[in-house]
Coordinates of C-alpha atoms in Angstrom, one line a residue:
X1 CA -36.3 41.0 -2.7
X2 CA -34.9 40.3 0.9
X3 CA -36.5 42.3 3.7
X4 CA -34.0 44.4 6.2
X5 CA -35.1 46.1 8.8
X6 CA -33.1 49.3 9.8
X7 CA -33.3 50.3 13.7
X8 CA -32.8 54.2 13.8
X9 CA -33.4 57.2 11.2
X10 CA -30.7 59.6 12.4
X11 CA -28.3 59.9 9.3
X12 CA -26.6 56.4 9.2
X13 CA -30.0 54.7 9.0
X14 CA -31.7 57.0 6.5
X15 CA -28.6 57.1 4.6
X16 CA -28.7 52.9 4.1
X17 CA -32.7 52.5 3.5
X18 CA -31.9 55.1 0.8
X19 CA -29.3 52.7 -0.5
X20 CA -30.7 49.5 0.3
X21 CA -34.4 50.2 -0.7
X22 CA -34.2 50.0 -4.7
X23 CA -33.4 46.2 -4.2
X24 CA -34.4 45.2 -0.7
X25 CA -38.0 46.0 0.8
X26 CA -36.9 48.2 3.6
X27 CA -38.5 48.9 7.0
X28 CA -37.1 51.9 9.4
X29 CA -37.9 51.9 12.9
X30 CA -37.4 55.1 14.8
X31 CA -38.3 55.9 18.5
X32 CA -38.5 59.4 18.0
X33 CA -41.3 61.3 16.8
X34 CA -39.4 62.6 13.6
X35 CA -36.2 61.7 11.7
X36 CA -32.9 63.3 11.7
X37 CA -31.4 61.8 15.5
X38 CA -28.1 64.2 16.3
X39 CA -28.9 66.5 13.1
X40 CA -32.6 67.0 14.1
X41 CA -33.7 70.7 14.3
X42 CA -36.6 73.4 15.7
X43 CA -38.0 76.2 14.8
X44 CA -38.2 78.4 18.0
X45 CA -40.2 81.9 17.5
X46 CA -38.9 81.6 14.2
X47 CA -35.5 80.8 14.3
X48 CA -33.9 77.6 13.8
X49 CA -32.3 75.6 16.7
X50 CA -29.8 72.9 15.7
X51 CA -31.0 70.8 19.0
X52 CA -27.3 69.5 19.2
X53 CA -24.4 71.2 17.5
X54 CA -24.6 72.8 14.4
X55 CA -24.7 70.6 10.8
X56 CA -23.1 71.3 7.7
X57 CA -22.2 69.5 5.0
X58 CA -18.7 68.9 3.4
X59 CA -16.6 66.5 2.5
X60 CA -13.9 65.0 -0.1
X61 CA -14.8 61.2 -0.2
X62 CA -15.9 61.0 -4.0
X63 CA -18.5 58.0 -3.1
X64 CA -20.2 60.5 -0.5
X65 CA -20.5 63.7 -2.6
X66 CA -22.3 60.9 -5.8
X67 CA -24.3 60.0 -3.4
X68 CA -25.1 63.4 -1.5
X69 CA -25.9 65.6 -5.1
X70 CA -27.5 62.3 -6.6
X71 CA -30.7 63.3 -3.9
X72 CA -29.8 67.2 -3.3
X73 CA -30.2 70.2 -5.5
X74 CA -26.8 72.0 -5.2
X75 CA -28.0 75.6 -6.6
X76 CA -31.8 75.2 -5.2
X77 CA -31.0 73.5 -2.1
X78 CA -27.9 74.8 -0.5
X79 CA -25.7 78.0 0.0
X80 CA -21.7 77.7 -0.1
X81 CA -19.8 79.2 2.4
X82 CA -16.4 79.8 4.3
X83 CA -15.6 78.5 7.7
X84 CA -14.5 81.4 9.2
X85 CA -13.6 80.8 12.3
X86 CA -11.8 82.1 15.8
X87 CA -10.3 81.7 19.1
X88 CA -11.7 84.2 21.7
X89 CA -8.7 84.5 24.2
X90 CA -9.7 84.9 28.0
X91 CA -8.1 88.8 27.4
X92 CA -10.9 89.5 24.6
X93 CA -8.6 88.7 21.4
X94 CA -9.9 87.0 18.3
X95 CA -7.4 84.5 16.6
X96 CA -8.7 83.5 13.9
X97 CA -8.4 79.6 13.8
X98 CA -6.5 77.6 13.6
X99 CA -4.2 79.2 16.4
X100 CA -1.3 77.6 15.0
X101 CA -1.5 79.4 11.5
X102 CA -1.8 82.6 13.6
X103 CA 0.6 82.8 16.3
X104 CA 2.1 86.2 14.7
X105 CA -1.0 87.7 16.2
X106 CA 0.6 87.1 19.8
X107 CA 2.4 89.2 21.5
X108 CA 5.9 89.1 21.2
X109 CA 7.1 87.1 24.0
X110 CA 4.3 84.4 23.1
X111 CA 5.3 84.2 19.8
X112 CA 9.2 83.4 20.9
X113 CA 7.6 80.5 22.9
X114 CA 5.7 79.6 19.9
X115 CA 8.8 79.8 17.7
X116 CA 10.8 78.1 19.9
X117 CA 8.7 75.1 20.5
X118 CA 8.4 74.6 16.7
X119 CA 12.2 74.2 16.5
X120 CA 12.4 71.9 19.2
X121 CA 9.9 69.3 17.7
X122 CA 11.6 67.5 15.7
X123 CA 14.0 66.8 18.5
X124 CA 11.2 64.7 20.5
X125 CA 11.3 61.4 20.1
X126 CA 9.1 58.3 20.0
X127 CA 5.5 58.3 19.5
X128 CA 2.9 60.1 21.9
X129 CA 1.0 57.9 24.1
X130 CA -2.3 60.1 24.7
X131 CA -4.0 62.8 23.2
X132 CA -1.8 65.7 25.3
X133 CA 0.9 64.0 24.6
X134 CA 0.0 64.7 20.8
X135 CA -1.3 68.3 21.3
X136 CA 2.2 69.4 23.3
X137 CA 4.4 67.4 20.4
X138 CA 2.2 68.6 17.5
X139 CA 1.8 72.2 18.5
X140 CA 4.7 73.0 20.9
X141 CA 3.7 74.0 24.7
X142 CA 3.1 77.2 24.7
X143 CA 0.3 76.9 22.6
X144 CA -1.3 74.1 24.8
X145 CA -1.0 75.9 27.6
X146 CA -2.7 78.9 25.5
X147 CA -5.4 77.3 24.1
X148 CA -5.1 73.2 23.1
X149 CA -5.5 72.5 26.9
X150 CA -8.3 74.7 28.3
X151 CA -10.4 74.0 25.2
X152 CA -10.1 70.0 24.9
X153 CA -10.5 69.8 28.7
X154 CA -13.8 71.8 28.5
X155 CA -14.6 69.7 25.9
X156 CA -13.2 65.8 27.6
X157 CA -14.6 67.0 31.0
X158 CA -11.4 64.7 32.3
X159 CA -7.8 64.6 32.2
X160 CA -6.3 64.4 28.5
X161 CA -4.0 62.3 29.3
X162 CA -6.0 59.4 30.2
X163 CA -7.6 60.1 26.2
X164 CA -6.6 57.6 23.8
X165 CA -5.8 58.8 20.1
X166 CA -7.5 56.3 18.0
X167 CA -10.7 59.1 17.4
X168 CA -8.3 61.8 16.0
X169 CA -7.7 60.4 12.2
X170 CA -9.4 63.0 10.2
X171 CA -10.2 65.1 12.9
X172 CA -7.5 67.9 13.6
X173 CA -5.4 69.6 11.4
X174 CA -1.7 67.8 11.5
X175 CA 1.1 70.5 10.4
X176 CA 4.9 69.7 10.3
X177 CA 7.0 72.1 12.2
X178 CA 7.7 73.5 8.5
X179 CA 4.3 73.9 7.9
X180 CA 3.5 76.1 10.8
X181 CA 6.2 78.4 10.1
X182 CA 5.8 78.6 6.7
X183 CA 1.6 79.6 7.3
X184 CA 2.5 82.0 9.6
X185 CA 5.3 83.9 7.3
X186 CA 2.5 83.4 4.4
X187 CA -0.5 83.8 6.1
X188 CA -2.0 81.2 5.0
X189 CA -6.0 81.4 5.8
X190 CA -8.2 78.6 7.0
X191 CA -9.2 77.9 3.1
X192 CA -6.6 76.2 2.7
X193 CA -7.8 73.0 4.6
X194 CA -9.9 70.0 4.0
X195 CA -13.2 72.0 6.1
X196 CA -12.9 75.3 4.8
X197 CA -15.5 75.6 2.8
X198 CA -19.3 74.0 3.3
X199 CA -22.5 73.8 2.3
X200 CA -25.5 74.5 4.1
X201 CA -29.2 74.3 3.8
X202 CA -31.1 77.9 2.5
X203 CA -33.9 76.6 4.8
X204 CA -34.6 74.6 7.8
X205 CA -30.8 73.6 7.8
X206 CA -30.6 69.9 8.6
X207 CA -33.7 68.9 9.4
X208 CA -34.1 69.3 5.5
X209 CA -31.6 67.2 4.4
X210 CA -32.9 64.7 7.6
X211 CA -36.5 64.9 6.0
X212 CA -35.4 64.9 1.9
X213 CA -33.5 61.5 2.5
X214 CA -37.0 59.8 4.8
X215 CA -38.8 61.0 1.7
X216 CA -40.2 57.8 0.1
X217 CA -39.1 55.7 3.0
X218 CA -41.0 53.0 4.9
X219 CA -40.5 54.8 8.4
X220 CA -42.0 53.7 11.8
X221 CA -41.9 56.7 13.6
X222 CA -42.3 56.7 17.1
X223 CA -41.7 53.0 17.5
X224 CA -38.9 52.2 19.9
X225 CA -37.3 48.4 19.3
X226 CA -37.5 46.6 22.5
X227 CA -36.4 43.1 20.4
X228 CA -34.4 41.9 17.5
X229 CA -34.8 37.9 17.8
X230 CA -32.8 35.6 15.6
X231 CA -35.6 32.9 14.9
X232 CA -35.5 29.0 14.4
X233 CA -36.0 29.5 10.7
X234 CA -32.8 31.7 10.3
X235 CA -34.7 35.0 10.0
X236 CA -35.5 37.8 12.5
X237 CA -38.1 39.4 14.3
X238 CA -38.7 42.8 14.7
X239 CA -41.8 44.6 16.2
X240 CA -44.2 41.5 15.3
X241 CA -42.6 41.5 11.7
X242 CA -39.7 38.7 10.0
X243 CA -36.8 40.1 8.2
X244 CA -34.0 38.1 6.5
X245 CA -31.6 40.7 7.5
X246 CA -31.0 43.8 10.4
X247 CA -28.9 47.1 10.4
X248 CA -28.6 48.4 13.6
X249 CA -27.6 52.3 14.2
X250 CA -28.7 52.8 17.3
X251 CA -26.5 52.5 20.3
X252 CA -24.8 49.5 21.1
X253 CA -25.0 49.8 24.5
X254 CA -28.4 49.2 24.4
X255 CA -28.0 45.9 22.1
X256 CA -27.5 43.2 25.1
X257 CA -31.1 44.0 26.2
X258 CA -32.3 44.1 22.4
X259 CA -30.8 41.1 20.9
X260 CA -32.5 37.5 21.9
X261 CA -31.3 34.1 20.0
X262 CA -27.5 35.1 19.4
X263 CA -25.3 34.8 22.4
X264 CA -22.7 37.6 22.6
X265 CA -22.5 37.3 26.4
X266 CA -19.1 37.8 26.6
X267 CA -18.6 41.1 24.8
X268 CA -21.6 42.6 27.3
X269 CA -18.7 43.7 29.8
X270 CA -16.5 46.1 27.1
X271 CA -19.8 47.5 26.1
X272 CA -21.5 48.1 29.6
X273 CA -17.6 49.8 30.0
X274 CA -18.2 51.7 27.0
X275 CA -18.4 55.7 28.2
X276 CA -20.1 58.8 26.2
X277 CA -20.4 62.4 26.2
X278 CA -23.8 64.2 25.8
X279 CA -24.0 68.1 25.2
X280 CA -26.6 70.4 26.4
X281 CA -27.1 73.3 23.6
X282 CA -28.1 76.7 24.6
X283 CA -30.1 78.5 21.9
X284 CA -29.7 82.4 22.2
X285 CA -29.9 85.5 21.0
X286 CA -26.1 86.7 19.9
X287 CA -24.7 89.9 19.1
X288 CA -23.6 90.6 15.5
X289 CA -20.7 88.7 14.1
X290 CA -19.1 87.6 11.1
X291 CA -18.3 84.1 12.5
X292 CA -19.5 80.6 11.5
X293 CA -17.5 79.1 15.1
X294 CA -16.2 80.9 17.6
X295 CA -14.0 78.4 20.1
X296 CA -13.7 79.5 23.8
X297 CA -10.7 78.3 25.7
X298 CA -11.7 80.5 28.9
X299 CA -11.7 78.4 32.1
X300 CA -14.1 81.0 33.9
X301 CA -16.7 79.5 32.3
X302 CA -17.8 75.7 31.7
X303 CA -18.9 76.6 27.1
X304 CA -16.3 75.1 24.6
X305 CA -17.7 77.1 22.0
X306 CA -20.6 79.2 20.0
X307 CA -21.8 77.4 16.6
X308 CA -23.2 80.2 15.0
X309 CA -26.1 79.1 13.0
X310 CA -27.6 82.5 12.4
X311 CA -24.2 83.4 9.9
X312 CA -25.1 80.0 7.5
X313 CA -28.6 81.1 6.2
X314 CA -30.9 84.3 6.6
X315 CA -33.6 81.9 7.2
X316 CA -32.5 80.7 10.0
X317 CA -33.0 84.0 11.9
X318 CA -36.3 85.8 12.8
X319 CA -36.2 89.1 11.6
X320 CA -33.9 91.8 13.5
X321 CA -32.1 88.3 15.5
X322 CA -29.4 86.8 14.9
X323 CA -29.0 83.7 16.5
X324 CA -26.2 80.8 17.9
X325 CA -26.0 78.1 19.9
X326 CA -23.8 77.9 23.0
X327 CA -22.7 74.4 23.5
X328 CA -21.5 73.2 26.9
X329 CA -20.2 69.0 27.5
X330 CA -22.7 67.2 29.2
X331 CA -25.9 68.1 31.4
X332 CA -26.0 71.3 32.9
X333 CA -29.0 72.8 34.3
X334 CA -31.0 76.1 33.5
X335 CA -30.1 77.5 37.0
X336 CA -26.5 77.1 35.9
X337 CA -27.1 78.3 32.3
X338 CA -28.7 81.8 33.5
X339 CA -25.1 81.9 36.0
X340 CA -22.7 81.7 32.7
X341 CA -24.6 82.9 30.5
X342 CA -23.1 86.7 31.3
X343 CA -19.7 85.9 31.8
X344 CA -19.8 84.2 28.0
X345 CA -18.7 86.8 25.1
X346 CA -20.5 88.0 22.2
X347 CA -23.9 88.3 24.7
X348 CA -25.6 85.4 24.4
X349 CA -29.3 86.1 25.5
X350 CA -31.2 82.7 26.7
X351 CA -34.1 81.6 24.7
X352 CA -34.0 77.5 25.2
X353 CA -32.0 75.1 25.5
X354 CA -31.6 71.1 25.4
X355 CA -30.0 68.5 26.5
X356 CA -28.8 65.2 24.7
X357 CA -27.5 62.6 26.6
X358 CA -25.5 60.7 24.3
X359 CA -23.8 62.7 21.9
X360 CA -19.7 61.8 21.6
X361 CA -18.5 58.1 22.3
X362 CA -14.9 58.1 24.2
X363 CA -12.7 55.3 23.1
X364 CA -10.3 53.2 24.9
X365 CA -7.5 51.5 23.5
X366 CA -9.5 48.4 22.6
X367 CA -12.5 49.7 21.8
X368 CA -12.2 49.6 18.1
X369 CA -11.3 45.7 18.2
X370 CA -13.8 44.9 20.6
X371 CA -17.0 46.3 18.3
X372 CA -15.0 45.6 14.9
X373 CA -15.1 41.4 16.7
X374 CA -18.7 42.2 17.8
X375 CA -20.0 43.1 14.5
X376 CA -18.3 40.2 12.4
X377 CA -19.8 38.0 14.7
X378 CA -23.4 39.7 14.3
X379 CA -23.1 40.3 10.5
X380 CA -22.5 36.0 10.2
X381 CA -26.3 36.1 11.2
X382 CA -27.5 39.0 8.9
X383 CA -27.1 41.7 11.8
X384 CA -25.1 44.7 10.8
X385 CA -24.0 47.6 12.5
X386 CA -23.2 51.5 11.4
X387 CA -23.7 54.2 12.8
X388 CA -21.6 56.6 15.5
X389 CA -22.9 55.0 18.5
X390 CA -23.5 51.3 17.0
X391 CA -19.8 51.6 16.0
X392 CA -18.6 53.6 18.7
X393 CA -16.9 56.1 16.5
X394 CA -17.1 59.5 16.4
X395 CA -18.0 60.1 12.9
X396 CA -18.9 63.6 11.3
X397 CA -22.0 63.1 8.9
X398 CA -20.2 62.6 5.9
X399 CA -18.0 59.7 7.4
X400 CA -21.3 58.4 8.7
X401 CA -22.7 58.7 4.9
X402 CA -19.5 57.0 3.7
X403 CA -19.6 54.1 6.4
X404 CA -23.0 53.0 5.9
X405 CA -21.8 53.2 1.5
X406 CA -19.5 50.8 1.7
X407 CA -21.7 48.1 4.3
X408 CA -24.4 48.1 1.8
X409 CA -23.1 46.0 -1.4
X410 CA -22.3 44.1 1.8
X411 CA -25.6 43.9 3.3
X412 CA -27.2 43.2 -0.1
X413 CA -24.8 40.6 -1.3

């Protein structure tokens, strides 16, 4: 049996030393304490704080969900829900999201705009060039202007038309001018689309589906890689150990410095170019609500949205709190917190919060060719990469599940 060595346990790694282990004898390194990396979660005076974002799963890729209920319990283990969601306008409205499936809930001269817009699109011509480019032709205007804007520039934290498109494939809704006007005459609900529905963990939310799929695992917690070294004999090094082959899911940024005996000298300047998001969560006490996310396009204050975890299971509240997280785009201190914190609806009331540094990679036109080049070039020498940040993509788990799926027949073969 060949031995691989895996560097990470967030869910790309723990997802292939699942796949890999029953014919490969699998080592995981981790530098944390604990496995899970973006999905990890605490429990804070008894409620449960997703430490970045807020988990759940769903998806429609028929090699995930095999994989997914082959290790999971779907009646034991998880709940099912609907994402119900909704736009808090800076005037105190809820639209329920996605706006565009809701414009009749504007006022009237909002919804002319609206209607207008939608009857012009067709009329535009050639393809957009950046990501506002895309949000004015996809969705008229008015509706950037009302919400598309505010919110992705809270989120980007820069100007979206220096944002390429290559991250949006699976990531926005993408209605015809047809389709807008025909879910607004229907009312047609947010069930109707591809993450309508999820399923969540009855307890401990993701840190239980982190800890069910290290179950069994050989996993070196707490052990940072500081080298993967392609030896004279053809194997590698790792931590004082040989492997015959590698998977690396950390980030790649950090792989220059790692990697010793393979020369990819020239692709260090597109990865020391390479640029990230983190997000600092805000765990806090939240008034009552019926809503799983509630998206905040309200320039007074610097929060994109509230994830609210305390709606997906009872057991993730202590008893008499409910409980959400407010997410805000990169690092912003407690002083700053305690300054927004009133101005944000729904009265979120502090209890912690943290900060992760590294959260959403940003592509740039060439990104994808540059690490797609990279990672041919590794995997000729038995490295592989997968992973959001080893890939530079900005995967939801299930595409993260589904990535590291197909490498492994790969990996193995």
């Amino acid at each position: 049996m060949p031995r691989i060595a895996i560097i990470g346990a967030g869910v790309s790694g723990l997802t292939m030393g699942r796949l890999l282990s029953p014919d490969a004898q699998v080592t995981i390194y981790e530098s944390a304490s604990r496995p899970g990396g973006l999905i990890k979660c605490d429990r804070v005076d008894g409620s449960l704080f997703h430490t970045c974002g807020g988990h759940v799963f769903n998806t429609r890729r028929p090699e995930v969900l095999e994989f997914f209920w082959g290790l999971f319990d779907r009646e034991r283990d998880f709940t099912k829900a609907d994402r119900n969601s909704v736009v808090r306008m800076p005037d105190g409205a809820e639209i329920p999201y996605p706006i565009e499936n809701h414009a009749y809930m504007l006022d009237d001269d909002t919804l002319r705009s609206v209607i207008s817009d939608v009857a012009h699109m067709h009329s535009q011509e050639g393809e957009p060039e950046n990501f506002e480019q895309f949000l004015r032709r996809q969705f008229g205007s008015t509706l950037y202007e009302l919400y598309f804007g505010p919110y992705n520039r809270k989120v980007w934290r820069r100007d979206l038309s220096t944002v390429p498109l290559s991250w949006l494939e699976g990531k926005l809704p993408m209605p015809t001018p047809e389709e807008i006007l025909f879910n607004n005459i229907r009312r047609v609900k947010e069930k109707a689309f591809v993450h309508s529905t999820f399923y969540y963990e009855r307890c401990d939310g993701s840190q239980f589906l982190a800890d069910t799929l290290a179950a069994g695992l050989d996993l070196r917690l707490s052990t940072p890689v500081s080298a993967i070294e392609r030896t004279a004999g053809g194997h590698w090094a790792v931590e004082g150990e040989t492997y015959d082959r590698v998977v690396f899911c950390g980030n790649i940024k950090q792989l220059p410095s790692m990697l010793r005996g393979v020369d990819i000298s020239g692709y260090v300047p597109a990865i020391d170019a390479l640029e990230s998001h983190g997000t600092t969560a805000v765990f806090c006490e939240i008034a009552p609500n019926p809503y799983s996310w509630i998206y905040l396009p309200d320039a007074t204050y610097d929060a994109h949205r509230i994830i609210c975890t305390g709606n997906f299971s009872p057991t993730n509240n202590a008893p008499g709190r409910m409980t959400g997280t407010v997410e805000f785009t990169d690092e912003i201190s407690h002083d700053e917190i305690m300054r927004q914190l009133p101005s944000i609806p729904f009265s979120p009331r502090y209890i912690t919060h943290h900060y992760n540094p590294c959260t959403y990679p940003i592509q740039h036109a060439d990104t994808r060719s540059m690490v797609s080049s990279l990672a041919s070039r590794l995997s000729a020498d038995g490295l592989y990469l997968t992973g959001r940040f080893a890939l530079w993509e900005y995967f939801n788990m299930d595409v993260a599940m589904a990535s590291a799926i197909s490498l492994a027949p790969k990996i193995l073969s």
